[in-house]
Short mmCIF file of C-alpha atoms in Angstrom, two decimals:
data_model
loop_
_atom_site.label_atom_id
_atom_site.label_comp_id
_atom_site.label_asym_id
_atom_site.label_seq_id
_atom_site.Cartn_x
_atom_site.Cartn_y
_atom_site.Cartn_z
CA MET F 280 35.17 -50.69 127.41
CA PRO F 281 34.67 -52.96 130.44
CA LEU F 282 31.24 -54.39 131.22
CA ARG F 283 29.05 -52.41 133.55
CA GLU F 284 28.07 -53.74 136.98
CA ASN F 285 24.67 -55.00 135.80
CA GLU F 286 25.85 -56.48 132.46
CA LEU F 287 26.28 -60.23 131.94
CA ALA F 288 27.44 -60.11 128.31
CA ARG F 289 27.95 -57.62 125.48
CA ARG F 290 28.29 -57.92 121.72
CA ASP F 291 30.85 -55.76 119.89
CA ASN F 292 32.88 -55.85 116.69
CA ALA F 293 35.32 -58.31 118.21
CA GLY F 294 32.62 -60.77 119.23
CA ILE F 295 30.87 -61.41 122.55
CA GLU F 296 32.45 -60.30 125.80
CA LEU F 297 31.36 -62.24 128.92
CA ARG F 298 31.38 -61.12 132.51
CA VAL F 299 33.90 -63.16 134.49
CA PRO F 300 32.65 -62.78 138.12
CA PRO F 301 29.05 -63.98 138.78
CA LEU F 302 26.31 -61.39 138.43
CA ARG F 303 23.90 -61.21 141.39
CA ILE F 304 20.29 -61.51 140.20
CA ARG F 305 17.21 -60.67 142.27
CA TRP F 306 13.73 -62.18 141.75
CA GLU F 307 10.68 -60.82 143.57
CA PHE F 308 7.48 -62.84 144.09
CA PRO F 309 5.07 -60.36 145.74
CA ASP F 310 1.78 -62.26 145.53
CA LEU F 311 2.29 -65.85 146.67
CA VAL F 312 -0.36 -67.57 148.81
CA THR F 313 0.38 -69.88 151.74
CA ARG F 314 -1.46 -73.07 152.63
CA ASP F 315 -3.66 -71.23 155.13
CA GLY F 316 -4.53 -68.44 152.68
CA HIS F 317 -2.12 -65.70 153.80
CA GLU F 318 -0.24 -63.40 151.47
CA LEU F 319 3.47 -64.29 151.14
CA ARG F 320 6.10 -62.02 149.63
CA CYS F 321 9.45 -63.56 148.69
CA VAL F 322 12.77 -62.19 147.40
CA PHE F 323 15.24 -64.72 145.99
CA THR F 324 18.84 -63.87 144.99
CA ALA F 325 21.54 -65.98 143.39
CA GLY F 326 24.67 -65.62 141.27
CA VAL F 327 24.55 -66.15 137.51
CA ARG F 328 27.65 -66.63 135.32
CA ALA F 329 27.94 -67.02 131.57
CA VAL F 330 29.71 -70.29 130.69
CA PRO F 331 32.74 -69.48 128.46
CA ASP F 332 32.49 -72.69 126.41
CA ARG F 333 31.96 -72.04 122.69
CA ALA F 334 28.71 -74.03 122.44
CA GLU F 335 27.36 -72.43 125.59
CA ARG F 336 28.34 -68.99 124.27
CA ARG F 337 26.32 -69.69 121.11
CA MET F 338 23.20 -70.63 123.15
CA LEU F 339 23.56 -67.44 125.20
CA GLU F 340 23.78 -65.43 121.99
CA GLU F 341 20.66 -67.06 120.55
CA LEU F 342 18.43 -66.96 123.64
CA LEU F 343 19.56 -64.04 125.79
CA LEU F 344 21.21 -61.62 123.39
CA ASP F 345 18.72 -62.36 120.62
CA GLY F 346 19.78 -59.46 118.44
CA ARG F 347 20.42 -57.05 121.33
CA PRO F 348 23.80 -55.43 122.00
CA ALA F 349 23.95 -56.48 125.67
CA VAL F 350 22.37 -58.71 128.32
CA PHE F 351 21.58 -57.02 131.63
CA ALA F 352 20.56 -58.43 135.04
CA GLU F 353 16.89 -57.62 134.43
CA ASP F 354 17.00 -59.54 131.13
CA VAL F 355 18.28 -62.63 132.92
CA ALA F 356 15.70 -62.26 135.71
CA ARG F 357 12.90 -61.92 133.15
CA HIS F 358 14.06 -65.02 131.24
CA PHE F 359 14.10 -67.21 134.37
CA MET F 360 10.93 -65.76 135.94
CA PRO F 361 8.24 -68.11 134.48
CA ALA F 362 10.01 -71.24 135.68
CA LEU F 363 10.90 -69.79 139.08
CA ARG F 364 7.41 -68.37 139.67
CA GLY F 365 5.81 -71.76 139.04
CA ALA F 366 8.11 -73.41 141.56
CA ALA F 367 7.65 -70.64 144.12
CA THR F 368 3.85 -70.76 143.81
CA ARG F 369 3.83 -74.53 144.34
CA ILE F 370 6.15 -74.53 147.35
CA ALA F 371 4.42 -71.52 148.98
CA GLN F 372 1.20 -73.54 149.22
CA ALA F 373 2.96 -76.39 151.02
CA HIS F 374 3.31 -74.54 154.35
CA ASP F 375 1.34 -72.21 156.62
CA ALA F 376 2.38 -68.58 156.98
CA ARG F 377 3.65 -69.16 160.52
CA GLN F 378 6.09 -71.80 159.23
CA TRP F 379 7.38 -69.51 156.49
CA VAL F 380 8.03 -66.70 158.93
CA GLU F 381 9.32 -68.61 161.96
CA ILE F 382 11.28 -71.70 160.83
CA ASP F 383 14.04 -72.38 158.27
CA GLN F 384 12.87 -75.63 156.70
CA PRO F 385 10.43 -74.01 154.20
CA ARG F 386 13.19 -71.58 153.20
CA LEU F 387 15.54 -74.47 152.35
CA GLU F 388 12.78 -76.26 150.45
CA LEU F 389 12.09 -73.16 148.39
CA ILE F 390 15.75 -72.60 147.55
CA ASP F 391 16.12 -76.23 146.46
CA ALA F 392 12.93 -75.97 144.35
CA LEU F 393 14.10 -72.74 142.68
CA LYS F 394 17.52 -74.19 141.95
CA ALA F 395 15.92 -77.26 140.38
CA ALA F 396 13.54 -75.12 138.30
CA ALA F 397 16.41 -72.86 137.14
CA LEU F 398 18.75 -75.70 136.12
CA PRO F 399 17.15 -76.60 132.74
CA VAL F 400 16.61 -72.92 131.89
CA ALA F 401 20.25 -72.12 132.66
CA PHE F 402 21.49 -75.14 130.68
CA ALA F 403 19.48 -74.08 127.63
CA CYS F 404 20.78 -70.49 127.53
CA GLY F 405 24.47 -70.99 128.29
CA VAL F 406 24.64 -69.79 131.90
CA GLU F 407 24.95 -71.40 135.29
CA MET F 408 23.41 -70.44 138.62
CA LEU F 409 25.86 -70.16 141.52
CA PRO F 410 25.74 -69.65 145.29
CA PRO F 411 25.32 -67.94 147.62
CA TYR F 412 21.55 -68.36 147.50
CA SER F 413 19.24 -66.35 149.75
CA ALA F 414 15.49 -66.14 150.24
CA ASP F 415 13.69 -63.57 152.40
CA PHE F 416 10.01 -63.76 153.33
CA GLN F 417 7.32 -61.43 154.58
CA SER F 418 3.61 -62.10 155.20
CA PRO F 419 1.80 -58.79 155.81
CA THR F 420 -1.58 -60.45 156.41
CA PHE F 421 -0.10 -62.88 158.95
CA GLU F 422 1.71 -60.10 160.77
CA ARG F 423 -1.46 -58.01 160.95
CA GLU F 424 -3.38 -61.00 162.26
CA ARG F 425 -0.72 -61.71 164.88
CA VAL F 426 -0.67 -58.12 166.10
CA ARG F 427 -4.46 -58.03 166.20
CA ALA F 428 -4.55 -61.33 168.12
CA LEU F 429 -2.14 -59.97 170.72
CA GLN F 430 -4.16 -56.80 171.10
CA GLN F 431 -7.39 -58.77 171.27
CA ALA F 432 -6.01 -61.14 173.92
CA GLN F 433 -4.94 -58.17 176.01
CA ALA F 434 -8.34 -56.51 175.58
CA GLU F 435 -10.15 -59.69 176.58
CA LYS F 436 -7.92 -60.10 179.59
CA GLN F 437 -8.70 -56.58 180.74
CA ALA F 438 -12.42 -56.91 180.06
CA ALA F 439 -12.69 -60.36 181.62
CA GLY F 440 -10.85 -59.14 184.68
CA GLN F 441 -13.60 -56.63 185.38
CA VAL F 442 -16.17 -59.41 185.49
CA GLU F 443 -14.17 -62.30 186.96
CA ASN F 444 -12.51 -60.28 189.68
CA LEU F 445 -15.84 -59.81 191.48
CA HIS F 446 -14.35 -59.12 194.87
CA ARG F 447 -12.82 -55.90 193.50
CA ALA F 448 -15.99 -54.72 191.69
CA SER F 449 -18.54 -56.28 194.04
CA GLU F 450 -19.71 -53.02 195.56
CA LEU F 451 -20.33 -51.46 192.16
CA LEU F 452 -22.24 -54.47 190.83
CA LYS F 453 -24.21 -54.84 194.03
CA GLN F 454 -25.22 -51.21 193.79
CA PHE F 455 -26.51 -51.73 190.22
CA GLN F 456 -28.39 -54.91 191.17
CA ALA F 457 -29.89 -53.33 194.27
CA LEU F 458 -31.17 -50.35 192.30
CA ARG F 459 -32.67 -52.66 189.69
CA ALA F 460 -34.42 -54.73 192.37
CA GLN F 461 -35.79 -51.66 194.11
CA ALA F 462 -37.08 -50.04 190.90
CA PRO F 463 -38.02 -52.77 188.39
CA GLU F 464 -39.98 -50.23 186.37
CA LEU F 465 -36.73 -48.44 185.47
CA SER F 466 -34.72 -49.49 182.45
CA ALA F 467 -31.11 -50.57 182.75
CA GLY F 468 -30.07 -47.24 181.25
CA GLN F 469 -32.01 -45.26 183.82
CA ILE F 470 -30.38 -47.29 186.59
CA LEU F 471 -26.96 -46.79 185.04
CA GLU F 472 -27.51 -43.04 185.26
CA GLN F 473 -27.75 -43.38 189.05
CA ILE F 474 -24.21 -44.81 189.22
CA ASN F 475 -21.23 -42.55 189.88
CA PRO F 476 -20.24 -41.08 186.47
CA ALA F 477 -16.63 -42.15 187.00
CA ASP F 478 -17.74 -45.80 187.29
CA ARG F 479 -20.24 -45.96 184.43
CA GLY F 480 -17.77 -46.80 181.68
CA SER F 481 -16.19 -49.77 183.45
CA LEU F 482 -19.59 -51.00 184.65
CA MET F 483 -20.98 -50.79 181.11
CA GLN F 484 -18.09 -52.86 179.75
CA SER F 485 -18.58 -55.44 182.49
CA LEU F 486 -22.32 -55.67 181.85
CA LEU F 487 -21.80 -56.06 178.09
CA LEU F 488 -19.26 -58.82 178.61
CA ALA F 489 -21.47 -60.62 181.12
CA GLU F 490 -24.48 -60.39 178.78
CA ALA F 491 -22.41 -61.72 175.86
CA ARG F 492 -21.26 -64.71 177.92
CA ARG F 493 -24.79 -65.42 179.08
CA GLN F 494 -26.28 -65.34 175.58
CA THR F 495 -23.83 -67.54 173.69
CA GLY F 496 -24.48 -68.88 170.20
CA GLY F 497 -25.62 -67.20 167.04
CA THR F 498 -25.30 -66.91 163.28
CA LEU F 499 -24.48 -63.97 161.05
CA TRP F 500 -26.44 -64.03 157.79
CA ALA F 501 -25.60 -61.92 154.76
CA VAL F 502 -26.62 -61.70 151.11
CA ALA F 503 -24.35 -60.83 148.18
CA GLY F 504 -25.45 -61.18 144.57
CA PRO F 505 -27.05 -64.63 144.19
CA TYR F 506 -25.52 -65.97 147.41
CA LEU F 507 -26.77 -66.47 150.93
CA VAL F 508 -23.80 -66.22 153.31
CA ARG F 509 -23.70 -67.96 156.67
CA VAL F 510 -21.09 -67.24 159.36
CA ASP F 511 -21.02 -69.23 162.60
CA VAL F 512 -20.42 -66.71 165.41
CA SER F 513 -21.40 -69.02 168.25
CA ARG F 514 -17.90 -68.82 169.72
CA PRO F 515 -16.05 -65.67 170.83
CA ILE F 516 -13.92 -64.07 168.12
CA ASP F 517 -10.38 -63.68 169.42
CA GLY F 518 -8.60 -62.41 166.29
CA ARG F 519 -6.43 -65.52 165.96
CA GLN F 520 -9.01 -67.61 164.09
CA PRO F 521 -11.70 -65.47 162.44
CA PRO F 522 -14.94 -67.24 161.52
CA THR F 523 -15.23 -68.67 158.02
CA PRO F 524 -18.03 -67.48 155.71
CA GLU F 525 -20.00 -70.20 153.89
CA LEU F 526 -21.69 -69.37 150.57
CA PHE F 527 -24.92 -70.99 149.36
CA PRO F 528 -26.31 -70.14 145.90
CA MET F 529 -30.01 -69.36 145.88
CA PRO F 530 -32.43 -69.94 142.97
CA PRO F 531 -31.94 -67.12 140.42
CA THR F 532 -35.61 -66.86 139.41
CA LEU F 533 -36.27 -63.63 141.35
CA GLY F 534 -33.00 -61.86 140.57
CA PRO F 535 -30.20 -60.64 142.87
CA LEU F 536 -30.68 -60.79 146.63
CA ARG F 537 -31.20 -57.55 148.55
CA SER F 538 -32.05 -58.29 152.21
CA VAL F 539 -32.22 -61.08 154.79
CA GLN F 540 -34.14 -61.54 158.04
CA ALA F 541 -34.62 -64.59 160.26
CA GLU F 542 -37.92 -65.54 161.90
CA GLU F 543 -39.42 -68.60 163.55
CA ILE F 544 -42.52 -69.77 161.67
CA ASP F 545 -44.52 -72.75 162.98
CA GLY F 546 -41.64 -73.65 165.27
CA ARG F 547 -39.01 -73.74 162.49
CA PRO F 548 -36.24 -71.17 161.95
CA MET F 549 -36.79 -69.61 158.54
CA LEU F 550 -34.98 -67.01 156.44
CA LEU F 551 -36.87 -64.32 154.54
CA ILE F 552 -34.63 -63.14 151.71
CA GLY F 553 -35.72 -60.09 149.72
CA ALA F 554 -34.81 -60.23 146.04
CA GLN F 555 -35.33 -58.06 142.95
CA ARG F 556 -38.75 -59.43 141.94
CA GLY F 557 -40.07 -60.93 145.19
CA PHE F 558 -38.63 -62.86 148.08
CA LEU F 559 -37.40 -66.35 149.00
CA LEU F 560 -38.63 -68.30 152.03
CA VAL F 561 -35.75 -70.58 153.03
CA ASP F 562 -35.57 -73.23 155.73
CA ALA F 563 -32.56 -72.20 157.85
CA ARG F 564 -31.78 -75.87 158.54
CA ASP F 565 -32.22 -77.13 154.99
CA PHE F 566 -31.36 -74.69 152.20
CA SER F 567 -32.85 -77.00 149.58
CA ARG F 568 -36.32 -76.13 150.94
CA VAL F 569 -36.95 -72.83 149.16
CA THR F 570 -40.24 -71.21 148.19
CA ALA F 571 -40.18 -68.27 145.78
CA PHE F 572 -42.85 -65.61 146.34
CA ALA F 573 -43.03 -63.54 143.16
CA ASP F 574 -44.29 -60.03 142.46
CA PRO F 575 -45.08 -60.09 138.71
CA GLY F 576 -46.22 -56.48 138.84
CA SER F 577 -42.77 -55.15 139.71
CA ASP F 578 -40.24 -54.46 136.95
CA SER F 579 -37.83 -52.35 139.02
CA PRO F 580 -34.08 -53.07 139.04
CA LEU F 581 -34.08 -52.48 142.81
CA GLY F 582 -34.91 -55.07 145.47
CA PHE F 583 -37.17 -55.76 148.45
CA ASN F 584 -35.36 -54.18 151.39
CA ARG F 585 -37.23 -56.01 154.18
CA VAL F 586 -39.58 -58.99 154.49
CA ILE F 587 -41.52 -59.97 157.62
CA TYR F 588 -44.12 -62.58 158.58
CA TRP F 589 -47.48 -61.37 159.92
CA PRO F 590 -48.80 -64.26 162.06
CA ARG F 591 -52.27 -62.82 162.64
CA ARG F 592 -53.05 -62.83 158.91
CA GLU F 593 -50.67 -65.64 157.92
CA GLN F 594 -49.16 -63.30 155.38
CA PHE F 595 -45.71 -62.22 154.30
CA VAL F 596 -45.25 -58.48 153.81
CA ALA F 597 -42.31 -56.75 152.13
CA THR F 598 -41.24 -53.21 151.28
CA HIS F 599 -39.49 -51.99 148.16
CA SER F 600 -38.35 -48.50 147.16
CA GLU F 601 -40.35 -48.59 143.91
CA ALA F 602 -42.72 -51.57 144.22
CA GLY F 603 -44.09 -50.12 147.48
CA ILE F 604 -45.55 -52.39 150.17
CA VAL F 605 -46.58 -55.86 148.99
CA SER F 606 -48.21 -58.80 150.82
CA TRP F 607 -48.57 -62.48 149.95
CA ASP F 608 -50.72 -65.20 151.47
CA ARG F 609 -48.30 -67.81 152.81
CA ARG F 610 -50.02 -70.51 150.71
CA SER F 611 -50.07 -68.51 147.46
CA PRO F 612 -46.53 -67.66 146.36
CA ASP F 613 -47.27 -66.93 142.69
CA ALA F 614 -48.74 -63.45 143.15
CA PRO F 615 -49.36 -60.90 145.93
CA VAL F 616 -52.77 -60.58 147.55
CA SER F 617 -52.31 -56.81 147.78
CA ALA F 618 -49.83 -54.14 146.83
CA ILE F 619 -49.59 -50.36 147.03
CA ARG F 620 -46.85 -48.95 144.83
CA SER F 621 -44.64 -46.08 145.90
CA ALA F 622 -46.26 -43.70 143.43
CA ALA F 623 -49.63 -44.29 145.11
CA LEU F 624 -48.04 -43.50 148.48
CA GLY F 625 -46.91 -40.13 147.16
CA VAL F 626 -43.23 -41.02 147.32
CA ALA F 627 -40.99 -40.38 144.33
CA PRO F 628 -38.03 -42.79 144.51
CA ALA F 629 -34.61 -41.31 143.95
CA ALA F 630 -33.16 -41.49 140.45
CA ILE F 631 -31.50 -44.82 139.70
CA PRO F 632 -27.93 -44.52 138.40
CA GLU F 633 -27.01 -46.25 135.18
CA LEU F 634 -25.44 -49.54 136.29
CA PRO F 635 -24.72 -52.86 134.61
CA PRO F 636 -27.41 -55.52 135.21
CA SER F 637 -25.25 -57.47 137.67
CA ASN F 638 -24.86 -54.40 139.86
CA SER F 639 -28.24 -52.75 139.37
CA ILE F 640 -29.62 -53.82 142.71
CA GLY F 641 -26.88 -51.77 144.36
CA ALA F 642 -28.90 -48.64 143.60
CA SER F 643 -31.35 -49.61 146.34
CA MET F 644 -28.59 -50.05 148.90
CA ARG F 645 -28.26 -46.43 149.85
CA VAL F 646 -29.22 -44.09 152.65
CA GLY F 647 -29.95 -40.48 151.92
CA GLY F 648 -29.46 -38.46 148.77
CA GLY F 649 -33.15 -37.97 147.93
CA PRO F 650 -36.63 -39.22 148.80
CA MET F 651 -37.02 -42.98 149.02
CA GLY F 652 -39.90 -45.41 148.98
CA PRO F 653 -41.08 -47.73 151.76
CA ARG F 654 -38.55 -49.28 154.14
CA ASN F 655 -38.02 -50.05 157.88
CA LEU F 656 -41.05 -52.40 157.95
CA ARG F 657 -42.01 -53.77 161.38
CA VAL F 658 -44.94 -55.44 163.13
CA LEU F 659 -46.67 -52.87 165.30
CA ASP F 660 -49.37 -55.11 166.80
CA ALA F 661 -51.73 -57.87 165.75
CA ASP F 662 -53.72 -55.53 163.50
CA ALA F 663 -51.17 -53.25 161.88
CA LEU F 664 -47.66 -52.95 160.53
CA VAL F 665 -45.58 -49.80 160.47
CA PHE F 666 -43.07 -48.60 157.87
CA SER F 667 -41.47 -45.39 156.69
CA ALA F 668 -41.79 -43.55 153.38
CA GLY F 669 -39.40 -40.64 153.28
CA GLY F 670 -39.93 -38.81 156.55
CA ARG F 671 -43.46 -40.13 157.03
CA ILE F 672 -44.31 -43.00 159.37
CA MET F 673 -47.13 -45.08 157.91
CA LEU F 674 -49.53 -47.84 159.02
CA TRP F 675 -50.53 -50.85 156.93
CA ASP F 676 -53.62 -52.89 157.82
CA GLY F 677 -53.23 -55.45 155.05
CA GLY F 678 -55.16 -53.57 152.43
CA ALA F 679 -54.59 -49.85 152.85
CA ALA F 680 -51.77 -47.58 154.00
CA GLN F 681 -52.26 -44.37 155.93
CA THR F 682 -49.93 -41.82 157.45
CA LEU F 683 -49.46 -42.22 161.20
CA ALA F 684 -47.29 -39.13 161.56
CA HIS F 685 -44.98 -36.92 159.55
CA ALA F 686 -42.16 -37.09 162.02
CA ASN F 687 -39.46 -35.30 160.05
CA ASP F 688 -38.66 -34.07 156.56
CA SER F 689 -35.50 -36.16 156.26
CA GLU F 690 -35.42 -39.88 155.47
CA ALA F 691 -36.27 -42.25 158.36
CA ILE F 692 -33.50 -44.82 158.75
CA GLY F 693 -34.89 -46.72 161.73
CA ILE F 694 -38.18 -47.49 163.50
CA TRP F 695 -38.41 -49.28 166.84
CA PRO F 696 -41.78 -50.02 168.51
CA LEU F 697 -41.60 -49.66 172.28
CA ASP F 698 -44.65 -50.11 174.52
CA ASP F 699 -47.27 -47.65 173.26
CA ARG F 700 -44.91 -45.47 171.27
CA LEU F 701 -42.56 -45.58 168.32
CA GLU F 702 -38.96 -44.40 168.33
CA THR F 703 -37.79 -43.13 164.93
CA LEU F 704 -34.36 -41.98 163.82
CA HIS F 705 -33.84 -39.81 160.76
CA GLU F 706 -30.96 -39.20 158.41
CA ASP F 707 -30.29 -35.68 159.71
CA GLY F 708 -29.80 -37.07 163.25
CA THR F 709 -33.28 -36.21 164.55
CA PHE F 710 -34.75 -38.66 167.07
CA CYS F 711 -38.53 -38.70 167.46
CA GLU F 712 -41.08 -40.33 169.75
CA ILE F 713 -44.57 -41.01 168.40
CA ASP F 714 -47.61 -42.04 170.42
CA TYR F 715 -49.20 -44.33 167.86
CA ARG F 716 -52.54 -44.56 169.67
CA SER F 717 -53.09 -40.79 169.53
CA ARG F 718 -51.06 -40.51 166.31
CA LYS F 719 -49.07 -37.61 167.67
CA VAL F 720 -45.37 -36.80 167.69
CA VAL F 721 -44.63 -36.55 171.42
CA ALA F 722 -41.03 -35.40 171.14
CA CYS F 723 -38.61 -34.64 168.35
CA ASN F 724 -35.08 -33.35 168.78
CA ARG F 725 -31.87 -33.44 166.84
CA ARG F 726 -29.55 -35.48 169.06
CA PHE F 727 -26.94 -36.62 166.55
CA GLY F 728 -25.11 -35.56 163.40
CA ARG F 729 -25.82 -36.97 159.95
CA ILE F 730 -26.55 -40.72 160.19
CA ARG F 731 -25.85 -43.28 157.47
CA ALA F 732 -26.90 -46.45 159.29
CA ALA F 733 -28.54 -47.44 162.57
CA ALA F 734 -29.42 -50.64 164.42
CA ALA F 735 -30.55 -51.80 167.86
CA LEU F 736 -28.14 -53.51 170.26
CA PRO F 737 -29.97 -55.86 172.69
CA TRP F 738 -28.99 -55.01 176.25
CA LEU F 739 -30.38 -56.27 179.59
CA GLY F 740 -33.95 -56.70 178.39
CA SER F 741 -33.87 -53.37 176.56
CA TRP F 742 -31.74 -52.02 173.75
CA ARG F 743 -29.29 -49.31 172.84
CA LEU F 744 -28.80 -47.56 169.50
CA LEU F 745 -25.86 -48.23 167.20
CA LEU F 746 -25.13 -45.29 164.89
CA ALA F 747 -22.75 -44.82 161.97
CA GLY F 748 -22.17 -41.44 160.37
CA ASP F 749 -19.98 -40.13 157.57
CA ASP F 750 -16.99 -39.83 159.88
CA GLY F 751 -15.75 -41.28 163.14
CA PRO F 752 -16.41 -44.59 164.89
CA VAL F 753 -19.67 -46.43 165.41
CA GLN F 754 -21.42 -44.96 168.44
CA CYS F 755 -23.57 -46.89 170.89
CA VAL F 756 -25.97 -44.62 172.78
CA GLY F 757 -28.69 -45.17 175.34
CA LEU F 758 -32.15 -43.66 175.13
CA SER F 759 -32.35 -43.04 178.86
CA ASP F 760 -28.73 -42.42 179.87
CA PRO F 761 -25.97 -40.10 178.62
CA LEU F 762 -23.30 -42.82 178.27
CA ILE F 763 -21.76 -43.29 174.81
CA THR F 764 -19.51 -46.20 173.87
CA GLN F 765 -17.59 -46.26 170.60
CA TYR F 766 -16.36 -48.92 168.18
CA TYR F 767 -13.30 -47.93 166.17
CA SER F 768 -12.03 -49.08 162.78
CA SER F 769 -10.22 -47.68 159.76
CA HIS F 770 -13.53 -47.33 157.89
CA ARG F 771 -15.70 -44.23 157.58
CA GLY F 772 -19.26 -44.08 156.32
CA LEU F 773 -20.25 -47.66 157.19
CA ARG F 774 -23.34 -48.68 155.22
CA VAL F 775 -25.27 -51.20 157.34
CA LEU F 776 -25.20 -52.03 161.07
CA ALA F 777 -26.42 -55.06 163.01
CA GLY F 778 -26.16 -55.95 166.68
CA SER F 779 -26.43 -58.98 168.95
CA ALA F 780 -25.68 -59.46 172.63
CA SER F 781 -22.09 -60.46 171.84
CA LEU F 782 -21.24 -58.92 168.47
CA ILE F 783 -21.63 -55.74 166.45
CA GLY F 784 -21.40 -55.97 162.68
CA ALA F 785 -21.12 -53.42 159.88
CA ILE F 786 -20.72 -53.44 156.11
CA SER F 787 -17.71 -51.46 154.86
CA PRO F 788 -18.32 -48.38 152.68
CA ASP F 789 -17.26 -50.28 149.53
CA ARG F 790 -19.53 -53.20 150.53
CA GLN F 791 -16.60 -55.58 150.15
CA ARG F 792 -16.33 -56.84 153.74
CA VAL F 793 -18.12 -57.30 157.04
CA VAL F 794 -16.47 -55.66 160.05
CA LEU F 795 -17.08 -57.35 163.44
CA TRP F 796 -16.49 -56.08 166.97
CA ASN F 797 -17.00 -57.88 170.26
CA SER F 798 -19.72 -55.86 171.96
CA TRP F 799 -17.63 -55.28 175.07
CA ASP F 800 -14.50 -54.03 173.27
CA GLY F 801 -14.66 -51.24 170.71
CA ARG F 802 -10.96 -50.41 170.46
CA GLN F 803 -10.50 -52.31 167.19
CA PRO F 804 -12.45 -54.86 165.12
CA ALA F 805 -12.27 -58.47 166.23
CA ALA F 806 -12.37 -59.59 162.58
CA GLU F 807 -12.98 -58.44 159.02
CA LEU F 808 -14.60 -60.92 156.64
CA PHE F 809 -13.85 -60.39 152.93
CA ILE F 810 -17.19 -61.59 151.58
CA SER F 811 -16.95 -60.02 148.11
CA ALA F 812 -13.69 -61.84 147.41
CA LEU F 813 -15.65 -65.09 147.71
CA ALA F 814 -19.00 -64.08 146.25
CA ARG F 815 -17.71 -61.72 143.51
CA HIS F 816 -20.62 -59.45 144.43
CA ARG F 817 -21.12 -56.61 146.87
CA ILE F 818 -22.75 -57.28 150.23
CA ALA F 819 -26.34 -56.04 150.41
CA GLN F 820 -27.29 -56.69 154.04
CA ILE F 821 -26.33 -58.53 157.24
CA PHE F 822 -28.46 -59.88 160.09
CA PHE F 823 -27.72 -61.63 163.41
CA ALA F 824 -29.92 -64.54 164.48
#
């Protein structure tokens, strides 16, 4: 019986029958990496023929047949694969993805390298490799980046045109500026509401772009496991060259890191990094200058979700779902000067899922699903701080905590002091205003759907709200105007939001990556940073400074 199309050789009673014409063999290398870190997929094909010489036939019998009745194409491919994969991996890292996709020289180098790697293997098993040789390449990550860069360039061109082409938009901008000059007591949102509704969207985009260009510079900070992550976002992100995350290991004495804020203390930029059993005070210019502030009374697997500096008392204050609200004198890091635990505040923290020790701090990185302890800590004035505990808004004077108002039954996910009132946003989408001098809830209405994360976006001396729900894009809403702008991505249920004049950031639902948008263009992300691939830990929080 003749050999089948995919057979190289077969053993029968008469001996070994060899295929006369060369057999085409296909090798796939789906997970190569280029010099610039892109994924490279390669398919290499060549002819293989069994050498009819008696000695060569014996080597084929010993190595390829090896007791089997026949040798098929997949058997040959499997036998050559280790040697070819090593050569392909080495050559892939010699060129950038653009070179692999656009020019022929890397292709020729790869074919020569694979032929050289196959030669000793073929010699040892009684076969020879024959032309024609072919190699096809594909880099999905490079193609996605190129498409995104083209889209981003077009978006920037359109957005920049609205600002740079002032003669076309001069009347609209003059109208906005004139209204602002005539009524300085009105916020930018209230002025925007006076503009023709048909022009508000384009004017908003122009104002966001102008504000981003005026306030250049900045750093994105993040924490993941034991690492502090720094990302330089001082230059516009155009999609062609995303910013590079830098990882800095922090001292492990206080456990995994949970939160990060930046503040200026005594004229120096400092980082306040909440951890499992306290917090780290880190010099933002010199990471070797670290002071650990410990809370020996806390044995929770969760972490401090926010740390702030209280200048009036020269104290650091932090909140924790189980440990409560804790304060340290800045000169006494070994133990807190005061602490009120969550149980004493009448808050029962949600049940902690059973997690391995390395992931246990992830239990505190949630929104919703049950009552939670203190969070959303902020300075109210020189004499008091404000934080939330479940749906209650509470005051802290350094020694005692008292309820300011019970704004809503659902979890508060954001507090923003504004003049003589507090704005609070709750998980069920309810937005409340509290007069903190009279301790009364002035207004409370359900303006949004279920909210997972919220943050403030600085805007023209005021701010707008960034909101992420279970579904749909990130929404940017004003408190005094009806305009809503949206920021789209493939993700749903984003976990954490942060905003600056030029960028909007979010943590993906799986906490593997940081998604970034330019503030003036929400059609698609400007970049996605795969932090967990570098840190080997989930991202806990992000912060713009």
